[in-house]
Short mmCIF file of C-alpha atoms in Angstrom, two decimals:
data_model
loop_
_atom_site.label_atom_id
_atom_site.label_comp_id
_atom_site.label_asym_id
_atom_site.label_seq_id
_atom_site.Cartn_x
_atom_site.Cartn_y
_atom_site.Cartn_z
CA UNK D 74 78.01 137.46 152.30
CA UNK D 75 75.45 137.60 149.61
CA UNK D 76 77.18 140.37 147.58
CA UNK D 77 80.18 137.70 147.17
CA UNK D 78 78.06 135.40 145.29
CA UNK D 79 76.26 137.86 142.91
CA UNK D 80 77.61 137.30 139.78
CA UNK D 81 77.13 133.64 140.60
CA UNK D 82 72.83 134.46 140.99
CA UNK D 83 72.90 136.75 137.79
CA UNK D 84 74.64 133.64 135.65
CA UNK D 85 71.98 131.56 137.31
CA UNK D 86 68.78 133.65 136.41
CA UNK D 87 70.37 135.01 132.92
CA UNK D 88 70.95 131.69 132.19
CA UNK D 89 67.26 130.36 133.59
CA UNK D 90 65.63 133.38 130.94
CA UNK D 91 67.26 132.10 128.10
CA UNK D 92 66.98 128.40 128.10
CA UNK D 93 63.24 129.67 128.74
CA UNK D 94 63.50 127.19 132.29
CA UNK D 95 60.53 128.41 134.75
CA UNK D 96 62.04 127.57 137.49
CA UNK D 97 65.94 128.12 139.69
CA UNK D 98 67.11 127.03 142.53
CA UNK D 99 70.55 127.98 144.37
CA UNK D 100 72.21 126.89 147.31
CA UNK D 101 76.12 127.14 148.14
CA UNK D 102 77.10 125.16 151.43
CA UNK D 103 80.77 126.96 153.09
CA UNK D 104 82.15 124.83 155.95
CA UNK D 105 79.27 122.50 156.48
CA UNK D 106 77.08 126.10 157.06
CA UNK D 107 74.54 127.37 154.27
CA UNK D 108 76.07 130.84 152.85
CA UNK D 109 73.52 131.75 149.85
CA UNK D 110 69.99 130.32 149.33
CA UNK D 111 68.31 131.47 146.40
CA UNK D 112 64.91 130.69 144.79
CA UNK D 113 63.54 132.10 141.46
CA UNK D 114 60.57 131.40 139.30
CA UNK D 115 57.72 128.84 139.21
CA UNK D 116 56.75 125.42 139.21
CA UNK D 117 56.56 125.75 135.26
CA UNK D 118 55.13 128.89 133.09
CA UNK D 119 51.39 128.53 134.13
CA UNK D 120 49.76 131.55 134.80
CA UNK D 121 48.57 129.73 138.24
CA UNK D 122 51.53 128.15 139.16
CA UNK D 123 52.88 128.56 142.33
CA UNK D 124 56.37 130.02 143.54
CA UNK D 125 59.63 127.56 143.75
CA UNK D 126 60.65 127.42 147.34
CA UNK D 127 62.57 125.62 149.83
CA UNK D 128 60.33 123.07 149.77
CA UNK D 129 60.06 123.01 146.14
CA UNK D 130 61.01 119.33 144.84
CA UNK D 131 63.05 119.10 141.28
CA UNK D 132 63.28 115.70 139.03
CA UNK D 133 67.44 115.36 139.14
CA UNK D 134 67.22 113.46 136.08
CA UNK D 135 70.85 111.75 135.71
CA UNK D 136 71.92 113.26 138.85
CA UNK D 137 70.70 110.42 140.20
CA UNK D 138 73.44 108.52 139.12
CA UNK D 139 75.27 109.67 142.10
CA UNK D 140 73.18 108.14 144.41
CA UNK D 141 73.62 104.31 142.25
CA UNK D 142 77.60 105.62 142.85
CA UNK D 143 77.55 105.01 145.98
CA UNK D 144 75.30 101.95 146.05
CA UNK D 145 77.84 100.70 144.25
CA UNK D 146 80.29 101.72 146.30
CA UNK D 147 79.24 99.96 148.88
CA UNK D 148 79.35 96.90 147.34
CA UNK D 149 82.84 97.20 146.36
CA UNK D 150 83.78 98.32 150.11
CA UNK D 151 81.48 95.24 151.38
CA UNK D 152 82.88 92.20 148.76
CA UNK D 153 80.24 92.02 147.25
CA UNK D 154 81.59 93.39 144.11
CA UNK D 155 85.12 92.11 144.65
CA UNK D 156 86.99 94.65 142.14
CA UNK D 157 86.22 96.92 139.80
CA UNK D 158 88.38 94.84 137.44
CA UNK D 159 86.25 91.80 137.93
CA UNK D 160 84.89 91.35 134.21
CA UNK D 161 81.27 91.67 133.94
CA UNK D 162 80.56 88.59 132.76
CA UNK D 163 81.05 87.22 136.06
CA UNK D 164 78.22 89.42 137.17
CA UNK D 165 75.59 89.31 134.07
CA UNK D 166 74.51 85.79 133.30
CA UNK D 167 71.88 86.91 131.46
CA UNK D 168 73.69 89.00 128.69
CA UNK D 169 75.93 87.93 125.82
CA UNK D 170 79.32 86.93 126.81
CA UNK D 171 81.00 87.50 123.56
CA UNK D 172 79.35 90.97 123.31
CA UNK D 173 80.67 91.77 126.97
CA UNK D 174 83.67 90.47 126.44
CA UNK D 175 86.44 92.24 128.00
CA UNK D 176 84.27 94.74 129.52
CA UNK D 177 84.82 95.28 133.43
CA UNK D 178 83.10 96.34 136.26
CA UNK D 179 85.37 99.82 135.87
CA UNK D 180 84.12 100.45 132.65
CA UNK D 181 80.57 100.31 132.95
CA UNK D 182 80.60 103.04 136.42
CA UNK D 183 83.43 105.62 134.35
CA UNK D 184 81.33 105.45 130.83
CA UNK D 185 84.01 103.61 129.10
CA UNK D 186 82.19 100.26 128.57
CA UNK D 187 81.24 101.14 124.92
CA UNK D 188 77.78 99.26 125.27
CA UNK D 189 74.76 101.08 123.92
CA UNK D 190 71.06 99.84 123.58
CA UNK D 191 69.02 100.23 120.71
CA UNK D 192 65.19 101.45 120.24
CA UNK D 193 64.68 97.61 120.03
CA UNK D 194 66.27 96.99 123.38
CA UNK D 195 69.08 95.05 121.83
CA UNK D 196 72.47 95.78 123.18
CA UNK D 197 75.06 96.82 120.73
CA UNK D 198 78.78 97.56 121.12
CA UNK D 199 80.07 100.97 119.56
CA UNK D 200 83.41 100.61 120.79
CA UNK D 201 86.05 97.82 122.34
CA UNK D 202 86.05 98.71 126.24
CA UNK D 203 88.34 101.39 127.36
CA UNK D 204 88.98 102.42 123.83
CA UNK D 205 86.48 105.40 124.19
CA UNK D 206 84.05 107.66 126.40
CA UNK D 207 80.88 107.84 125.80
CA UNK D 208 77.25 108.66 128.00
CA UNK D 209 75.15 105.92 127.78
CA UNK D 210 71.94 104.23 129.62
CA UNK D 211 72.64 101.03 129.52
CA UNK D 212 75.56 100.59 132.38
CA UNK D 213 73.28 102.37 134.52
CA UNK D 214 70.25 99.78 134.13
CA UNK D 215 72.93 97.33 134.20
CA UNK D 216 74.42 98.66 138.03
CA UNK D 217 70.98 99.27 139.03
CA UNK D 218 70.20 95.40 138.12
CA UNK D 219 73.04 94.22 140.01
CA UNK D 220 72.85 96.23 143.34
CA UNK D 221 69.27 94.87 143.48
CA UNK D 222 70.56 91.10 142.62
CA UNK D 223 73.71 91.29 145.45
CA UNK D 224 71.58 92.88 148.48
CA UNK D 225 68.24 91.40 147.18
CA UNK D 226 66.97 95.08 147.40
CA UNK D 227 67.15 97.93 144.99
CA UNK D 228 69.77 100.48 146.14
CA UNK D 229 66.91 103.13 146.90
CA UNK D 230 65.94 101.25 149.57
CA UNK D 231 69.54 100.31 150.44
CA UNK D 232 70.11 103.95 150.79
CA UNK D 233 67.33 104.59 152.77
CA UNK D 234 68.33 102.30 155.13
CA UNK D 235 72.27 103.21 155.20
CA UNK D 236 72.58 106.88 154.36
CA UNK D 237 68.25 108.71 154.23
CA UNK D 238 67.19 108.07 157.46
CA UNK D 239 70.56 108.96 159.44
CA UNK D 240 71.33 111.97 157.55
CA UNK D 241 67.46 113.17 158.13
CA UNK D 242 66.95 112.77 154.52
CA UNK D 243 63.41 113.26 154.41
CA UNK D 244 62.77 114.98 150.75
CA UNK D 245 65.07 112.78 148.34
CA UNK D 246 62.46 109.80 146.71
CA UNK D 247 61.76 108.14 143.68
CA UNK D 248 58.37 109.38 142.75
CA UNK D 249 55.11 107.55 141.23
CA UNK D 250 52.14 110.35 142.23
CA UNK D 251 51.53 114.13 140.75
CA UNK D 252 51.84 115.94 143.97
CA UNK D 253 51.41 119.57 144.59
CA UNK D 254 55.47 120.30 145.55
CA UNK D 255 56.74 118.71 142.12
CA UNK D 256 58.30 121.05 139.62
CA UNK D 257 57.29 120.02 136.26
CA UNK D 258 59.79 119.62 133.52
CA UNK D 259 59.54 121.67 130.44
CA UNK D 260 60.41 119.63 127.35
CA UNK D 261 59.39 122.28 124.85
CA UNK D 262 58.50 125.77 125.96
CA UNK D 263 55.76 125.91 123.67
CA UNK D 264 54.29 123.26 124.84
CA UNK D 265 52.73 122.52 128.97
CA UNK D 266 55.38 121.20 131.53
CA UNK D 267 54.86 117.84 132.63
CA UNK D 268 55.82 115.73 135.60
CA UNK D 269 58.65 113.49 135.44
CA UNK D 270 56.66 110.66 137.45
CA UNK D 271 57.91 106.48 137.16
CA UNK D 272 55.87 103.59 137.43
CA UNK D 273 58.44 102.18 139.94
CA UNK D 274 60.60 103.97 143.03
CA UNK D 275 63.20 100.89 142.72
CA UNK D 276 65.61 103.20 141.21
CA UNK D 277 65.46 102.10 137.19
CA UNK D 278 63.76 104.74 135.93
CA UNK D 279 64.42 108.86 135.97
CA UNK D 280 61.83 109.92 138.80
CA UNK D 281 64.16 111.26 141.94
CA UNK D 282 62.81 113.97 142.87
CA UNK D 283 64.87 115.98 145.93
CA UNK D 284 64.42 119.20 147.59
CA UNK D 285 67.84 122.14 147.05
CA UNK D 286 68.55 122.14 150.02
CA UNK D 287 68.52 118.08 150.44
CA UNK D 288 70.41 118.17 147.24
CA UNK D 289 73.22 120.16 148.79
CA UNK D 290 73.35 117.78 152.11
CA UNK D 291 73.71 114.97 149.89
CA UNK D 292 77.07 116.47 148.53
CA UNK D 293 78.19 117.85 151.73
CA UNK D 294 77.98 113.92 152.77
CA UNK D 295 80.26 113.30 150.22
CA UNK D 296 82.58 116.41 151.23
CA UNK D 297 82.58 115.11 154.86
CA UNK D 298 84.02 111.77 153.95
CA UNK D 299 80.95 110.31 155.49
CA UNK D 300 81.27 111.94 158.54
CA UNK D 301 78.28 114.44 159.61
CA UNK D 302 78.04 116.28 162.66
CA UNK D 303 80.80 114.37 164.26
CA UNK D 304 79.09 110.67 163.04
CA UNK D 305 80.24 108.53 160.82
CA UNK D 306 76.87 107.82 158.56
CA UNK D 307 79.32 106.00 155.81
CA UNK D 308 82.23 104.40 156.02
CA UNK D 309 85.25 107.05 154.81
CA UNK D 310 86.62 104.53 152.27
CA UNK D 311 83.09 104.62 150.86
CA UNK D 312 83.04 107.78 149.33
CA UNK D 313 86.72 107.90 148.69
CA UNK D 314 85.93 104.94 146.20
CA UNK D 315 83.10 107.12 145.06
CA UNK D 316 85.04 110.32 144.13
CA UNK D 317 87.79 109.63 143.16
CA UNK D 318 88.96 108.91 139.85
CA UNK D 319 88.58 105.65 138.37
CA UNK D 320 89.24 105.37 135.12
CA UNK D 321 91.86 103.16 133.22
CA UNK D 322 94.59 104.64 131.77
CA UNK D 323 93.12 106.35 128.55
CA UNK D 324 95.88 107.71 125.80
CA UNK D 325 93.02 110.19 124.82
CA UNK D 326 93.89 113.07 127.39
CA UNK D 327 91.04 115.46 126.11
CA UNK D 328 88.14 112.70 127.59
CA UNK D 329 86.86 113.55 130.90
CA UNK D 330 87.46 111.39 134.18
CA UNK D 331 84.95 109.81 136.41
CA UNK D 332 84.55 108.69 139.93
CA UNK D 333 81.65 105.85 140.45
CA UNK D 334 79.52 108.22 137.90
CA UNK D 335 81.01 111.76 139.21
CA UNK D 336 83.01 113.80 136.99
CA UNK D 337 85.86 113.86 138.46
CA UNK D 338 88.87 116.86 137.97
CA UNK D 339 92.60 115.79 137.60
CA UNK D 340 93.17 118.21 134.99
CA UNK D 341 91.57 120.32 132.94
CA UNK D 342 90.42 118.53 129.98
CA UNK D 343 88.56 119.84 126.46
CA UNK D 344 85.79 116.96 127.26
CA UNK D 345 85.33 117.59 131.38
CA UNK D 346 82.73 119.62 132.38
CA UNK D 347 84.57 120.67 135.00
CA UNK D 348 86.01 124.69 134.51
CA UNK D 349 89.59 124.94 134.18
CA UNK D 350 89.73 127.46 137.25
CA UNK D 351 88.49 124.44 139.44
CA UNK D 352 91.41 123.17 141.79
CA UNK D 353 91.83 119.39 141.51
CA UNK D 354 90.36 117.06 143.60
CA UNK D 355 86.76 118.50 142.45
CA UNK D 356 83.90 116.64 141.42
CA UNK D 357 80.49 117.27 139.87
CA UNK D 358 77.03 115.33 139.51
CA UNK D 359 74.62 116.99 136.75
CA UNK D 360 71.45 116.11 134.78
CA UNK D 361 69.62 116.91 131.31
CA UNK D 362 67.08 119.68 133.21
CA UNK D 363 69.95 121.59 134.98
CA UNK D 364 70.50 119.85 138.71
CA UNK D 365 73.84 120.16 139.47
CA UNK D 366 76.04 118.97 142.49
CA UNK D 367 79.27 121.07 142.43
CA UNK D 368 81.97 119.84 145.48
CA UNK D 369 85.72 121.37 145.87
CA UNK D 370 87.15 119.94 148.86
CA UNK D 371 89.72 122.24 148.73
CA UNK D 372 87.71 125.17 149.71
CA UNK D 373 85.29 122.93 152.13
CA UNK D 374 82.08 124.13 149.46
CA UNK D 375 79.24 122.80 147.76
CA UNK D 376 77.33 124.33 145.46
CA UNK D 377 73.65 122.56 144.52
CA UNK D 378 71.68 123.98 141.21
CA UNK D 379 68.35 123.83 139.96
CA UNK D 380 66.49 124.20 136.77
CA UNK D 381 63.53 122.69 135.34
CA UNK D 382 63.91 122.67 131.36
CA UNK D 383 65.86 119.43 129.25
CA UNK D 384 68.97 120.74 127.35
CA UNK D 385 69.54 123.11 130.08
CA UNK D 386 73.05 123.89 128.40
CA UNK D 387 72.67 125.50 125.74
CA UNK D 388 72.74 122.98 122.88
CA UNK D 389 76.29 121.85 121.06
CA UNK D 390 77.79 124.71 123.84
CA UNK D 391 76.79 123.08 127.08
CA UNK D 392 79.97 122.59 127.83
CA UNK D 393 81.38 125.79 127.93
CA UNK D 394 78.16 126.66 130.42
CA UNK D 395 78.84 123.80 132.56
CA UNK D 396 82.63 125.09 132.81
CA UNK D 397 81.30 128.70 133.26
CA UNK D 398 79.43 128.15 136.06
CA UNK D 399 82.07 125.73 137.82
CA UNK D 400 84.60 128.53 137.32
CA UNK D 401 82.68 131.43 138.74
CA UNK D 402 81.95 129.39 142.07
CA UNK D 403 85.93 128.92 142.42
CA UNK D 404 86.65 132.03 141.48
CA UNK D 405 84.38 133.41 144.60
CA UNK D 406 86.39 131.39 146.73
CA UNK D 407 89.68 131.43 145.76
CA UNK D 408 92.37 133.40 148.12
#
């Protein structure tokens, strides 16, 4: 079946080479069944580095996000969080009303909260909620807060509990300590690769580091509904409030749409990241260093991708990568 998914691996490794990324990592899931595995590369561009495997773990960077998705979800499906129209400030006690103001629980998990946070750590507002898209740290710190304040836990651990340790997620953690199946990160290529390490595994910082192939089960939870070998790990209505699109109303019909963090495909849009050729229904999970979760219900796939370099995508043209790559895979399965 490999021949099927070749022009897929030759966009993968072309595209490793010239974003100068040391390592790749590719894994396509077809009916709940792996269908192409492929590993390319090296822990980072060391002349004594060793060989990216299925073992190999990769820093997800904002993939992460996905993970705080459901979290959140849960919490919504639970009470909890009682809407996602509930206003924030009903929620934050310890941030400026007036600067929230409007701002809703909706906004801040679809990017549309127009918060942003300055080198000084002050919040700011760029613009009025709703009125704009925009990719921004501070509703995740904000999310991550509140999960922690509502289950007196931080949602890793909620996780672990809930979704890890049924599943048989064993390689997905928030790491603190160099160890020897890390890939680094390259920031510069001129430059030695680093690990992406956090003083903390609650979930606030960007240290989750997860194996391919625990990368793809994680979206082939999602595809499932919740359901996973015939058990129901989550709750159906979890994931459905997860992935599916969430956004208000926006007059702007070029800005992307989101799920609890996913990407989420209605239609194509010039913003999305999501190729044209990708039936609707879709949705995608992707950070700075080139982790991607691609899932298209429609044709019962996932797709999980791995790279190891920041601005994976090719600068100002990341985009048109992003939609590349989602295209090819639905091309290879379409008919």
């Amino acid at each position: 079946m490999s021949d099927r998914f070749k022009e897929i691996i030759n966009w993968v490794e072309d595209l490793k080479v010239r974003n100068q990324s040391s390592a790749s990592a590719l894994l396509i899931m077809k009916d709940n069944k792996i269908v192409l595995e492929n590993y390319n590369g090296f822990h980072c561009h060391s002349p004594i580095s060793i060989p990216v495997t299925c073992n190999s773990k990769f820093n997800v960077a904002s993939a992460r996000k996905s993970y705080l998705g459901l979290a959140v979800a849960f919490a919504i499906y639970e009470g909890k969080i009682k809407s996602l129209d509930d206003y924030a400030i009903d929620y934050f006690d310890e941030l400026d009303k007036g600067l929230l103001g409007k701002t809703t629980i909706r906004h801040l998990v679809t990017h549309s909260h127009g918060l942003n946070e300055a080198d000084n750590g002050s919040i700011y507002r760029e613009f009025e909620p709703g009125q704009g898209w925009a990719y921004r740290g501070i509703n995740i710190l904000m999310m991550t807060n509140l999960i922690k304040n509502l289950y007196n836990k931080n949602f890793p651990e909620l996780l672990k509990e809930r979704v890890f340790i049924p599943l048989g997620l064993k390689e997905t953690s928030w790491e603190t300590k160099e160890i020897e199946r890390l890939v680094k990160v390259i920031d510069n290529p001129d430059k030695e690769a680093s690990f992406k390490l956090g003083y903390s595994s609650d979930g606030s910082e960007s240290n989750l580091h997860v194996t391919t192939r625990e990368f793809a089960y994680w979206g082939n939870l999602h595809l499932n509904k919740g359901n996973i070998n015939g058990k129901q790990i989550v709750p159906k209505e979890v994931i459905e409030i997860a992935t599916q699109v969430q956004n208000y109303n926006n007059k702007n019909i070029d800005l992307p749409q989101n799920g609890l963090f996913w990407y989420v495909q209605d239609f194509p849009r010039i913003y999305s990241e999501i190729g044209d050729r990708v039936p609707r229904g879709s949705y995608q999970i992707l950070g700075i260093t080139g982790p991607t979760i691609l899932v298209i219900p429609k044709y019962n796939v996932v797709v999980a991708k791995m790279y190891n370099k920041r601005y994976n995508y090719g600068g100002n043209n990341y985009l048109h990568y992003l939609r590349e790559f989602s295209n090819l895979v639905a091309d290879a399965f379409m008919g």
